C-alpha cells in the first residue's frame, strides 16, 4: 500500500526530523527503571555509604594510622566516591533520559557519547587522586599529549571527525551511503572508524548485499563527498529505465506505453512522494524545480545512431532494483507486441 504524507510523518525518524527543523519539543514521558537498573542504583548507594563510613573511621582515630596513611586513604576514598557518583549519574542519564528516546539510532549515538564522557571524568578523577600536585599533573599530561598526538595523528583526526559526524550528521547508523568507492548501509559509527555492510561492489551489478563489510577511518568524511540515500523526510531516489529505439519508431506510442505501465506499477505512490518532495523544496531557498508527479518519458539522441527512450520515476532507495526488474518484465513485452510501431536494435532489447 502507498504511504500517504500523514503516514510518512508518523514514522519515528520523520517525526524527529520534523520536530528538529520546526523547533518543536516532544512531550516528556514517564520512564520506569527496570529491576536490574534498580539493583545497580542500590549497589551504587551502598558503595557510596561504605566509602563515607570508611572516610569517617579513618579520620576518627579508631584505626591506628600515621598521618600520611590517613591522607592517602582519604584521598583514595574521595576519588572512589566521586567515581561512584559519576557512574550512578551516567546510569540515571542512560535510563531516564536516553531510554525515553524512540529512535534507536539516536539512542545508540547518545550512549556512545555518554560512555565517552563517563570515561573522561573517571580518568580526570583518577589523575587527581594519583597526582596531589595539579601543576605536575598538567605538565605530565601536556608532555604526554604532545608525544601521543605526534604518534597517533590519524586516530586523533578520526576522533574529531566522529564529533563532526555526530554534530553535522552526514550519515547515521542505518543510512545507505556512498563515500569514495565504498557503498553500503552504515551498521556502526565508532570513535575512530565507520563500518558499512556493502551492497553491490566488485562481484555484483545490482544493489544486493555483497556479504562483505567495509571499514574506513572517520577522518575520510572530512575530505570526501558523502552521498546519503536515506534522508528521513525523503527516503526515495529518482530511477530510470532506458531502451534503444529506432528513429522510425512511433515515439508517441512508445511514450504512452512506457508511462502507462510505469504508472500502473507504482500506483498513486509516486504522486504522494513527489508531493512531499515539493513541500520540502518549498521550505528551502532553492527555486522550485521542474518535478513531475507522474512517471515521465523522455527521448535522448544516443551515441550509436539510435534514440534512448527513458522513463523516470521515484522509488524507495532499497526497492530500486526490485521495482526496475518488475517494470522491465512488463515494458519489454508491451513494446515488443507492436513491432510496426517500436523498432529495437537487432538483438538488443528483444
mmCIF file of C-alpha atoms in Angstrom:
data_model
loop_
_atom_site.group_PDB
_atom_site.id
_atom_site.type_symbol
_atom_site.label_atom_id
_atom_site.label_comp_id
_atom_site.label_asym_id
_atom_site.label_seq_id
_atom_site.Cartn_x
_atom_site.Cartn_y
_atom_site.Cartn_z
ATOM 1 C CA UNK A 1 0.000 0.000 0.000
ATOM 2 C CA UNK A 2 1.302 3.518 -0.778
ATOM 3 C CA UNK A 3 2.338 5.749 2.079
ATOM 4 C CA UNK A 4 0.425 8.994 2.463
ATOM 5 C CA UNK A 5 2.118 12.130 3.715
ATOM 6 C CA UNK A 6 0.380 11.645 7.069
ATOM 7 C CA UNK A 7 1.620 8.042 7.316
ATOM 8 C CA UNK A 8 5.143 9.136 6.409
ATOM 9 C CA UNK A 9 5.110 11.792 9.125
ATOM 10 C CA UNK A 10 4.083 9.171 11.705
ATOM 11 C CA UNK A 11 7.406 7.340 11.339
ATOM 12 C CA UNK A 12 9.648 7.971 14.388
ATOM 13 C CA UNK A 13 12.639 9.139 12.364
ATOM 14 C CA UNK A 14 10.478 11.501 10.297
ATOM 15 C CA UNK A 15 8.736 12.912 13.379
ATOM 16 C CA UNK A 16 12.141 13.537 14.920
ATOM 17 C CA UNK A 17 13.422 15.350 11.827
ATOM 18 C CA UNK A 18 10.275 17.457 11.533
ATOM 19 C CA UNK A 19 10.384 18.374 15.218
ATOM 20 C CA UNK A 20 14.070 19.273 14.942
ATOM 21 C CA UNK A 21 13.583 21.556 11.939
ATOM 22 C CA UNK A 22 10.456 23.184 13.384
ATOM 23 C CA UNK A 23 11.903 23.616 16.869
ATOM 24 C CA UNK A 24 9.164 21.528 18.460
ATOM 25 C CA UNK A 25 9.661 19.680 21.726
ATOM 26 C CA UNK A 26 8.359 16.210 22.334
ATOM 27 C CA UNK A 27 6.211 15.914 25.464
ATOM 28 C CA UNK A 28 8.056 14.184 28.280
ATOM 29 C CA UNK A 29 7.093 10.611 29.019
ATOM 30 C CA UNK A 30 7.499 8.852 32.329
ATOM 31 C CA UNK A 31 10.203 6.205 32.167
ATOM 32 C CA UNK A 32 10.418 3.479 34.772
ATOM 33 C CA UNK A 33 13.664 1.788 35.773
ATOM 34 C CA UNK A 34 13.810 -1.967 35.297
ATOM 35 C CA UNK A 35 14.700 -4.388 38.107
ATOM 36 C CA UNK A 36 18.334 -4.689 37.026
ATOM 37 C CA UNK A 37 18.603 -0.884 36.889
ATOM 38 C CA UNK A 38 17.244 -0.599 40.426
ATOM 39 C CA UNK A 39 19.776 -3.220 41.528
ATOM 40 C CA UNK A 40 22.638 -1.120 40.149
ATOM 41 C CA UNK A 41 21.266 2.035 41.784
ATOM 42 C CA UNK A 42 21.105 0.246 45.152
ATOM 43 C CA UNK A 43 24.629 -1.105 44.640
ATOM 44 C CA UNK A 44 25.969 2.374 43.923
ATOM 45 C CA UNK A 45 24.225 3.740 47.010
ATOM 46 C CA UNK A 46 25.668 1.008 49.242
ATOM 47 C CA UNK A 47 29.174 1.557 47.860
ATOM 48 C CA UNK A 48 28.889 5.296 48.424
ATOM 49 C CA UNK A 49 27.717 4.739 52.007
ATOM 50 C CA UNK A 50 30.634 2.345 52.515
ATOM 51 C CA UNK A 51 33.097 4.998 51.323
ATOM 52 C CA UNK A 52 31.588 7.579 53.687
ATOM 53 C CA UNK A 53 31.781 5.165 56.644
ATOM 54 C CA UNK A 54 35.419 4.315 55.929
ATOM 55 C CA UNK A 55 36.222 8.001 55.477
ATOM 56 C CA UNK A 56 34.781 8.698 58.940
ATOM 57 C CA UNK A 57 36.564 5.751 60.570
ATOM 58 C CA UNK A 58 39.933 6.780 59.132
ATOM 59 C CA UNK A 59 39.542 10.301 60.411
ATOM 60 C CA UNK A 60 38.184 9.311 63.837
ATOM 61 C CA UNK A 61 41.474 7.739 65.035
ATOM 62 C CA UNK A 62 39.653 4.426 65.647
ATOM 63 C CA UNK A 63 42.049 2.866 63.184
ATOM 64 C CA UNK A 64 45.698 3.455 64.182
ATOM 65 C CA UNK A 65 47.338 5.039 61.144
ATOM 66 C CA UNK A 66 50.058 7.605 60.639
ATOM 67 C CA UNK A 67 49.076 10.971 59.117
ATOM 68 C CA UNK A 68 50.482 10.138 55.686
ATOM 69 C CA UNK A 69 48.409 6.948 55.540
ATOM 70 C CA UNK A 70 45.308 8.845 56.688
ATOM 71 C CA UNK A 71 45.771 11.458 53.939
ATOM 72 C CA UNK A 72 46.301 8.774 51.322
ATOM 73 C CA UNK A 73 43.288 6.769 52.484
ATOM 74 C CA UNK A 74 41.038 9.800 52.491
ATOM 75 C CA UNK A 75 42.207 10.812 49.020
ATOM 76 C CA UNK A 76 41.530 7.336 47.672
ATOM 77 C CA UNK A 77 38.078 7.255 49.291
ATOM 78 C CA UNK A 78 37.188 10.683 47.885
ATOM 79 C CA UNK A 79 38.199 9.511 44.428
ATOM 80 C CA UNK A 80 36.224 6.271 44.798
ATOM 81 C CA UNK A 81 33.150 8.201 45.984
ATOM 82 C CA UNK A 82 33.357 10.595 43.031
ATOM 83 C CA UNK A 83 33.702 7.692 40.579
ATOM 84 C CA UNK A 84 30.633 6.032 42.118
ATOM 85 C CA UNK A 85 28.669 9.290 41.769
ATOM 86 C CA UNK A 86 29.758 9.601 38.113
ATOM 87 C CA UNK A 87 28.724 6.008 37.360
ATOM 88 C CA UNK A 88 25.384 6.433 39.120
ATOM 89 C CA UNK A 89 24.720 9.675 37.246
ATOM 90 C CA UNK A 90 25.616 8.052 33.935
ATOM 91 C CA UNK A 91 23.263 5.166 34.718
ATOM 92 C CA UNK A 92 20.465 7.609 35.529
ATOM 93 C CA UNK A 93 21.011 9.520 32.296
ATOM 94 C CA UNK A 94 21.002 6.286 30.288
ATOM 95 C CA UNK A 95 17.775 5.016 31.900
ATOM 96 C CA UNK A 96 15.706 8.172 32.386
ATOM 97 C CA UNK A 97 16.936 10.424 29.563
ATOM 98 C CA UNK A 98 18.319 8.307 26.737
ATOM 99 C CA UNK A 99 15.926 5.434 27.483
ATOM 100 C CA UNK A 100 12.858 7.520 26.644
ATOM 101 C CA UNK A 101 14.025 8.281 23.097
ATOM 102 C CA UNK A 102 12.107 6.313 20.468
ATOM 103 C CA UNK A 103 14.730 6.464 17.731
ATOM 104 C CA UNK A 104 17.172 3.557 18.140
ATOM 105 C CA UNK A 105 19.850 5.371 16.107
ATOM 106 C CA UNK A 106 19.736 8.408 18.410
ATOM 107 C CA UNK A 107 19.874 6.169 21.492
ATOM 108 C CA UNK A 108 22.922 4.388 20.074
ATOM 109 C CA UNK A 109 24.722 7.683 19.392
ATOM 110 C CA UNK A 110 23.911 9.257 22.757
ATOM 111 C CA UNK A 111 25.051 6.135 24.600
ATOM 112 C CA UNK A 112 28.398 6.354 22.799
ATOM 113 C CA UNK A 113 28.741 9.978 23.888
ATOM 114 C CA UNK A 114 27.718 9.113 27.449
ATOM 115 C CA UNK A 115 30.320 6.323 27.668
ATOM 116 C CA UNK A 116 32.998 8.702 26.373
ATOM 117 C CA UNK A 117 32.130 11.490 28.835
ATOM 118 C CA UNK A 118 31.973 8.999 31.702
ATOM 119 C CA UNK A 119 35.368 7.586 30.805
ATOM 120 C CA UNK A 120 36.920 11.057 30.610
ATOM 121 C CA UNK A 121 35.514 12.054 34.017
ATOM 122 C CA UNK A 122 36.806 8.852 35.611
ATOM 123 C CA UNK A 123 40.232 9.463 34.049
ATOM 124 C CA UNK A 124 40.318 13.008 35.442
ATOM 125 C CA UNK A 125 39.333 11.786 38.909
ATOM 126 C CA UNK A 126 41.992 9.072 38.768
ATOM 127 C CA UNK A 127 44.667 11.579 37.771
ATOM 128 C CA UNK A 128 43.591 13.910 40.586
ATOM 129 C CA UNK A 129 43.953 11.064 43.101
ATOM 130 C CA UNK A 130 47.364 9.958 41.859
ATOM 131 C CA UNK A 131 48.831 13.443 41.469
ATOM 132 C CA UNK A 132 48.395 15.669 44.501
ATOM 133 C CA UNK A 133 50.207 18.489 42.744
ATOM 134 C CA UNK A 134 47.967 19.544 39.846
ATOM 135 C CA UNK A 135 50.743 21.581 38.260
ATOM 136 C CA UNK A 136 52.894 18.476 37.945
ATOM 137 C CA UNK A 137 49.921 16.501 36.701
ATOM 138 C CA UNK A 138 49.074 19.054 33.992
ATOM 139 C CA UNK A 139 52.731 19.284 32.948
ATOM 140 C CA UNK A 140 52.999 15.499 32.635
ATOM 141 C CA UNK A 141 49.667 15.357 30.829
ATOM 142 C CA UNK A 142 50.694 18.122 28.430
ATOM 143 C CA UNK A 143 54.011 16.486 27.537
ATOM 144 C CA UNK A 144 52.319 13.112 27.197
ATOM 145 C CA UNK A 145 49.606 14.592 24.966
ATOM 146 C CA UNK A 146 52.167 16.130 22.626
ATOM 147 C CA UNK A 147 54.065 12.856 22.279
ATOM 148 C CA UNK A 148 50.859 10.880 21.874
ATOM 149 C CA UNK A 149 49.441 13.381 19.388
ATOM 150 C CA UNK A 150 52.506 13.126 17.168
ATOM 151 C CA UNK A 151 52.348 9.338 17.291
ATOM 152 C CA UNK A 152 48.630 8.968 16.554
ATOM 153 C CA UNK A 153 47.680 11.839 14.243
ATOM 154 C CA UNK A 154 45.287 9.745 12.148
ATOM 155 C CA UNK A 155 43.325 8.390 15.143
ATOM 156 C CA UNK A 156 43.027 11.924 16.529
ATOM 157 C CA UNK A 157 41.697 13.191 13.203
ATOM 158 C CA UNK A 158 39.240 10.300 13.121
ATOM 159 C CA UNK A 159 38.060 11.110 16.637
ATOM 160 C CA UNK A 160 37.499 14.743 15.662
ATOM 161 C CA UNK A 161 35.662 13.501 12.561
ATOM 162 C CA UNK A 162 33.460 11.337 14.844
ATOM 163 C CA UNK A 163 32.394 14.514 16.661
ATOM 164 C CA UNK A 164 31.730 16.116 13.261
ATOM 165 C CA UNK A 165 29.557 13.142 12.275
ATOM 166 C CA UNK A 166 27.539 13.476 15.486
ATOM 167 C CA UNK A 167 27.005 17.216 15.033
ATOM 168 C CA UNK A 168 26.502 17.554 11.280
ATOM 169 C CA UNK A 169 25.095 14.049 10.689
ATOM 170 C CA UNK A 170 26.311 13.391 7.130
ATOM 171 C CA UNK A 171 25.165 9.862 7.935
ATOM 172 C CA UNK A 172 23.852 7.824 10.862
ATOM 173 C CA UNK A 173 23.568 4.150 11.715
ATOM 174 C CA UNK A 174 21.058 2.603 9.311
ATOM 175 C CA UNK A 175 21.693 5.054 6.443
ATOM 176 C CA UNK A 176 22.655 3.878 2.982
ATOM 177 C CA UNK A 177 25.650 5.879 1.769
ATOM 178 C CA UNK A 178 28.406 6.079 -0.813
ATOM 179 C CA UNK A 179 31.798 7.542 0.097
ATOM 180 C CA UNK A 180 34.613 7.296 -2.437
ATOM 181 C CA UNK A 181 34.434 3.743 -3.815
ATOM 182 C CA UNK A 182 32.580 2.329 -0.794
ATOM 183 C CA UNK A 183 28.808 1.844 -0.902
ATOM 184 C CA UNK A 184 26.717 0.231 1.804
ATOM 185 C CA UNK A 185 24.455 0.502 4.840
ATOM 186 C CA UNK A 186 26.013 2.031 7.958
ATOM 187 C CA UNK A 187 25.954 -0.557 10.749
ATOM 188 C CA UNK A 188 28.322 1.142 13.200
ATOM 189 C CA UNK A 189 29.858 4.571 13.781
ATOM 190 C CA UNK A 190 32.705 4.133 16.260
ATOM 191 C CA UNK A 191 35.000 6.680 17.847
ATOM 192 C CA UNK A 192 37.656 6.071 15.180
ATOM 193 C CA UNK A 193 36.029 4.290 12.243
ATOM 194 C CA UNK A 194 32.761 3.580 10.426
ATOM 195 C CA UNK A 195 31.547 0.157 9.345
ATOM 196 C CA UNK A 196 29.395 -0.478 6.253
ATOM 197 C CA UNK A 197 27.503 -3.565 5.177
ATOM 198 C CA UNK A 198 28.382 -3.426 1.482
ATOM 199 C CA UNK A 199 25.840 -3.685 -1.307
ATOM 200 C CA UNK A 200 26.745 -4.078 -4.966
ATOM 201 C CA UNK A 201 30.516 -3.994 -5.143
ATOM 202 C CA UNK A 202 33.065 -5.899 -7.184
ATOM 203 C CA UNK A 203 31.120 -9.122 -7.738
ATOM 204 C CA UNK A 204 27.573 -7.791 -8.191
ATOM 205 C CA UNK A 205 25.928 -5.478 -10.709
ATOM 206 C CA UNK A 206 22.861 -4.817 -8.546
ATOM 207 C CA UNK A 207 22.175 -3.260 -5.128
ATOM 208 C CA UNK A 208 22.045 -6.652 -3.401
ATOM 209 C CA UNK A 209 24.200 -7.019 -0.242
ATOM 210 C CA UNK A 210 27.574 -8.482 -1.202
ATOM 211 C CA UNK A 211 28.269 -10.119 2.160
ATOM 212 C CA UNK A 212 31.385 -8.026 2.708
ATOM 213 C CA UNK A 213 31.974 -5.481 5.471
ATOM 214 C CA UNK A 214 33.739 -2.199 4.696
ATOM 215 C CA UNK A 215 35.537 -0.296 7.429
ATOM 216 C CA UNK A 216 37.119 3.133 6.920
ATOM 217 C CA UNK A 217 38.558 5.777 9.291
ATOM 218 C CA UNK A 218 36.174 8.565 10.228
ATOM 219 C CA UNK A 219 38.654 11.187 9.008
ATOM 220 C CA UNK A 220 37.667 10.290 5.431
ATOM 221 C CA UNK A 221 34.365 12.145 5.925
ATOM 222 C CA UNK A 222 36.297 15.416 6.295
ATOM 223 C CA UNK A 223 37.844 15.186 2.821
ATOM 224 C CA UNK A 224 35.446 13.026 0.777
ATOM 225 C CA UNK A 225 32.000 13.545 -0.729
ATOM 226 C CA UNK A 226 29.302 11.575 1.107
ATOM 227 C CA UNK A 227 26.200 10.502 -0.808
ATOM 228 C CA UNK A 228 23.337 9.692 1.573
ATOM 229 C CA UNK A 229 20.294 7.877 0.198
ATOM 230 C CA UNK A 230 18.394 7.700 3.494
ATOM 231 C CA UNK A 231 17.257 11.184 4.466
ATOM 232 C CA UNK A 232 14.296 10.523 6.828
ATOM 233 C CA UNK A 233 11.974 13.101 5.253
ATOM 234 C CA UNK A 234 12.514 11.815 1.721
ATOM 235 C CA UNK A 235 13.979 8.292 1.692
ATOM 236 C CA UNK A 236 13.475 7.936 -2.070
ATOM 237 C CA UNK A 237 15.529 8.307 -5.232
ATOM 238 C CA UNK A 238 14.723 9.005 -8.857
ATOM 239 C CA UNK A 239 15.391 5.994 -11.032
ATOM 240 C CA UNK A 240 15.021 5.352 -14.736
ATOM 241 C CA UNK A 241 14.882 2.621 -17.375
ATOM 242 C CA UNK A 242 16.379 3.166 -20.818
ATOM 243 C CA UNK A 243 15.711 1.379 -24.122
ATOM 244 C CA UNK A 244 17.264 1.988 -27.535
ATOM 245 C CA UNK A 245 14.667 2.530 -30.268
ATOM 246 C CA UNK A 246 14.964 3.424 -33.926
ATOM 247 C CA UNK A 247 14.242 6.891 -35.284
ATOM 248 C CA UNK A 248 11.409 5.385 -37.349
ATOM 249 C CA UNK A 249 9.557 4.191 -34.217
ATOM 250 C CA UNK A 250 6.232 5.712 -33.186
ATOM 251 C CA UNK A 251 7.592 7.839 -30.349
ATOM 252 C CA UNK A 252 4.147 8.859 -29.138
ATOM 253 C CA UNK A 253 3.153 5.210 -28.778
ATOM 254 C CA UNK A 254 6.437 4.392 -27.019
ATOM 255 C CA UNK A 255 5.984 7.259 -24.550
ATOM 256 C CA UNK A 256 2.354 6.457 -23.748
ATOM 257 C CA UNK A 257 3.058 2.729 -23.337
ATOM 258 C CA UNK A 258 6.022 3.197 -21.026
ATOM 259 C CA UNK A 259 4.266 5.850 -18.961
ATOM 260 C CA UNK A 260 1.055 3.840 -18.623
ATOM 261 C CA UNK A 261 2.790 0.650 -17.480
ATOM 262 C CA UNK A 262 5.010 2.529 -15.006
ATOM 263 C CA UNK A 263 2.022 4.398 -13.547
ATOM 264 C CA UNK A 264 0.077 1.159 -13.151
ATOM 265 C CA UNK A 265 3.029 -0.470 -11.392
ATOM 266 C CA UNK A 266 3.691 2.420 -8.987
ATOM 267 C CA UNK A 267 0.038 3.345 -8.404
ATOM 268 C CA UNK A 268 -0.504 6.596 -6.528
ATOM 269 C CA UNK A 269 2.712 6.207 -4.544
ATOM 270 C CA UNK A 270 4.802 8.424 -6.780
ATOM 271 C CA UNK A 271 2.307 11.311 -6.684
ATOM 272 C CA UNK A 272 2.379 11.359 -2.883
ATOM 273 C CA UNK A 273 6.171 11.061 -2.767
ATOM 274 C CA UNK A 274 6.620 13.973 -5.167
ATOM 275 C CA UNK A 275 4.130 15.998 -3.133
ATOM 276 C CA UNK A 276 6.323 15.509 -0.066
ATOM 277 C CA UNK A 277 9.388 16.441 -2.103
ATOM 278 C CA UNK A 278 7.771 19.669 -3.332
ATOM 279 C CA UNK A 279 6.783 20.652 0.200
ATOM 280 C CA UNK A 280 10.356 20.095 1.400
ATOM 281 C CA UNK A 281 11.728 22.023 -1.551
ATOM 282 C CA UNK A 282 9.377 24.941 -0.852
ATOM 283 C CA UNK A 283 10.967 25.360 2.593
ATOM 284 C CA UNK A 284 14.414 25.913 1.095
ATOM 285 C CA UNK A 285 15.894 28.956 -0.708
ATOM 286 C CA UNK A 286 16.073 26.887 -3.911
ATOM 287 C CA UNK A 287 13.631 27.908 -6.630
ATOM 288 C CA UNK A 288 11.056 25.241 -7.413
ATOM 289 C CA UNK A 289 12.482 22.775 -9.861
ATOM 290 C CA UNK A 290 10.578 21.014 -12.599
ATOM 291 C CA UNK A 291 9.480 17.895 -10.740
ATOM 292 C CA UNK A 292 6.756 15.797 -12.329
ATOM 293 C CA UNK A 293 4.364 13.971 -10.057
ATOM 294 C CA UNK A 294 3.889 11.113 -12.522
ATOM 295 C CA UNK A 295 6.397 8.928 -14.388
ATOM 296 C CA UNK A 296 7.808 10.839 -17.340
ATOM 297 C CA UNK A 297 9.176 9.516 -20.620
ATOM 298 C CA UNK A 298 11.901 11.485 -22.366
ATOM 299 C CA UNK A 299 13.954 10.848 -25.506
ATOM 300 C CA UNK A 300 17.637 11.492 -25.990
ATOM 301 C CA UNK A 301 19.891 11.084 -29.017
ATOM 302 C CA UNK A 302 22.144 8.073 -28.436
ATOM 303 C CA UNK A 303 25.784 7.814 -29.457
ATOM 304 C CA UNK A 304 25.078 4.856 -31.749
ATOM 305 C CA UNK A 305 22.516 6.373 -34.184
ATOM 306 C CA UNK A 306 19.563 5.205 -32.043
ATOM 307 C CA UNK A 307 17.258 7.070 -29.701
ATOM 308 C CA UNK A 308 17.206 6.483 -25.942
ATOM 309 C CA UNK A 309 13.659 6.101 -24.647
ATOM 310 C CA UNK A 310 13.870 6.804 -20.907
ATOM 311 C CA UNK A 311 11.141 6.503 -18.294
ATOM 312 C CA UNK A 312 11.881 8.263 -14.985
ATOM 313 C CA UNK A 313 10.132 7.610 -11.663
ATOM 314 C CA UNK A 314 10.558 7.783 -7.865
ATOM 315 C CA UNK A 315 11.142 4.689 -5.717
ATOM 316 C CA UNK A 316 12.245 3.829 -2.162
ATOM 317 C CA UNK A 317 16.024 3.540 -2.087
ATOM 318 C CA UNK A 318 16.191 -0.117 -1.094
ATOM 319 C CA UNK A 319 13.481 -1.184 -3.569
ATOM 320 C CA UNK A 320 15.011 0.401 -6.668
ATOM 321 C CA UNK A 321 16.410 -2.824 -8.128
ATOM 322 C CA UNK A 322 13.322 -4.902 -7.416
ATOM 323 C CA UNK A 323 10.941 -2.343 -8.941
ATOM 324 C CA UNK A 324 13.155 -1.899 -12.013
ATOM 325 C CA UNK A 325 13.108 -5.659 -12.619
ATOM 326 C CA UNK A 326 9.306 -5.766 -12.379
ATOM 327 C CA UNK A 327 8.973 -2.838 -14.780
ATOM 328 C CA UNK A 328 11.352 -4.284 -17.373
ATOM 329 C CA UNK A 329 9.389 -7.567 -17.384
ATOM 330 C CA UNK A 330 6.233 -5.609 -18.239
ATOM 331 C CA UNK A 331 7.676 -2.924 -20.511
ATOM 332 C CA UNK A 332 9.526 -5.199 -22.930
ATOM 333 C CA UNK A 333 6.573 -7.480 -23.791
ATOM 334 C CA UNK A 334 4.298 -4.449 -24.300
ATOM 335 C CA UNK A 335 6.769 -2.765 -26.642
ATOM 336 C CA UNK A 336 7.639 -5.980 -28.493
ATOM 337 C CA UNK A 337 3.925 -6.587 -29.059
ATOM 338 C CA UNK A 338 3.886 -3.696 -31.561
ATOM 339 C CA UNK A 339 6.865 -4.323 -33.897
ATOM 340 C CA UNK A 340 5.406 -1.999 -36.509
ATOM 341 C CA UNK A 341 5.496 0.919 -34.044
ATOM 342 C CA UNK A 342 8.532 0.060 -31.909
ATOM 343 C CA UNK A 343 11.760 -0.914 -33.629
ATOM 344 C CA UNK A 344 14.691 -2.038 -31.492
ATOM 345 C CA UNK A 345 18.332 -2.540 -32.475
ATOM 346 C CA UNK A 346 18.754 -6.073 -33.770
ATOM 347 C CA UNK A 347 19.132 -8.400 -30.756
ATOM 348 C CA UNK A 348 19.495 -5.541 -28.258
ATOM 349 C CA UNK A 349 16.220 -5.316 -26.366
ATOM 350 C CA UNK A 350 14.343 -8.364 -27.593
#
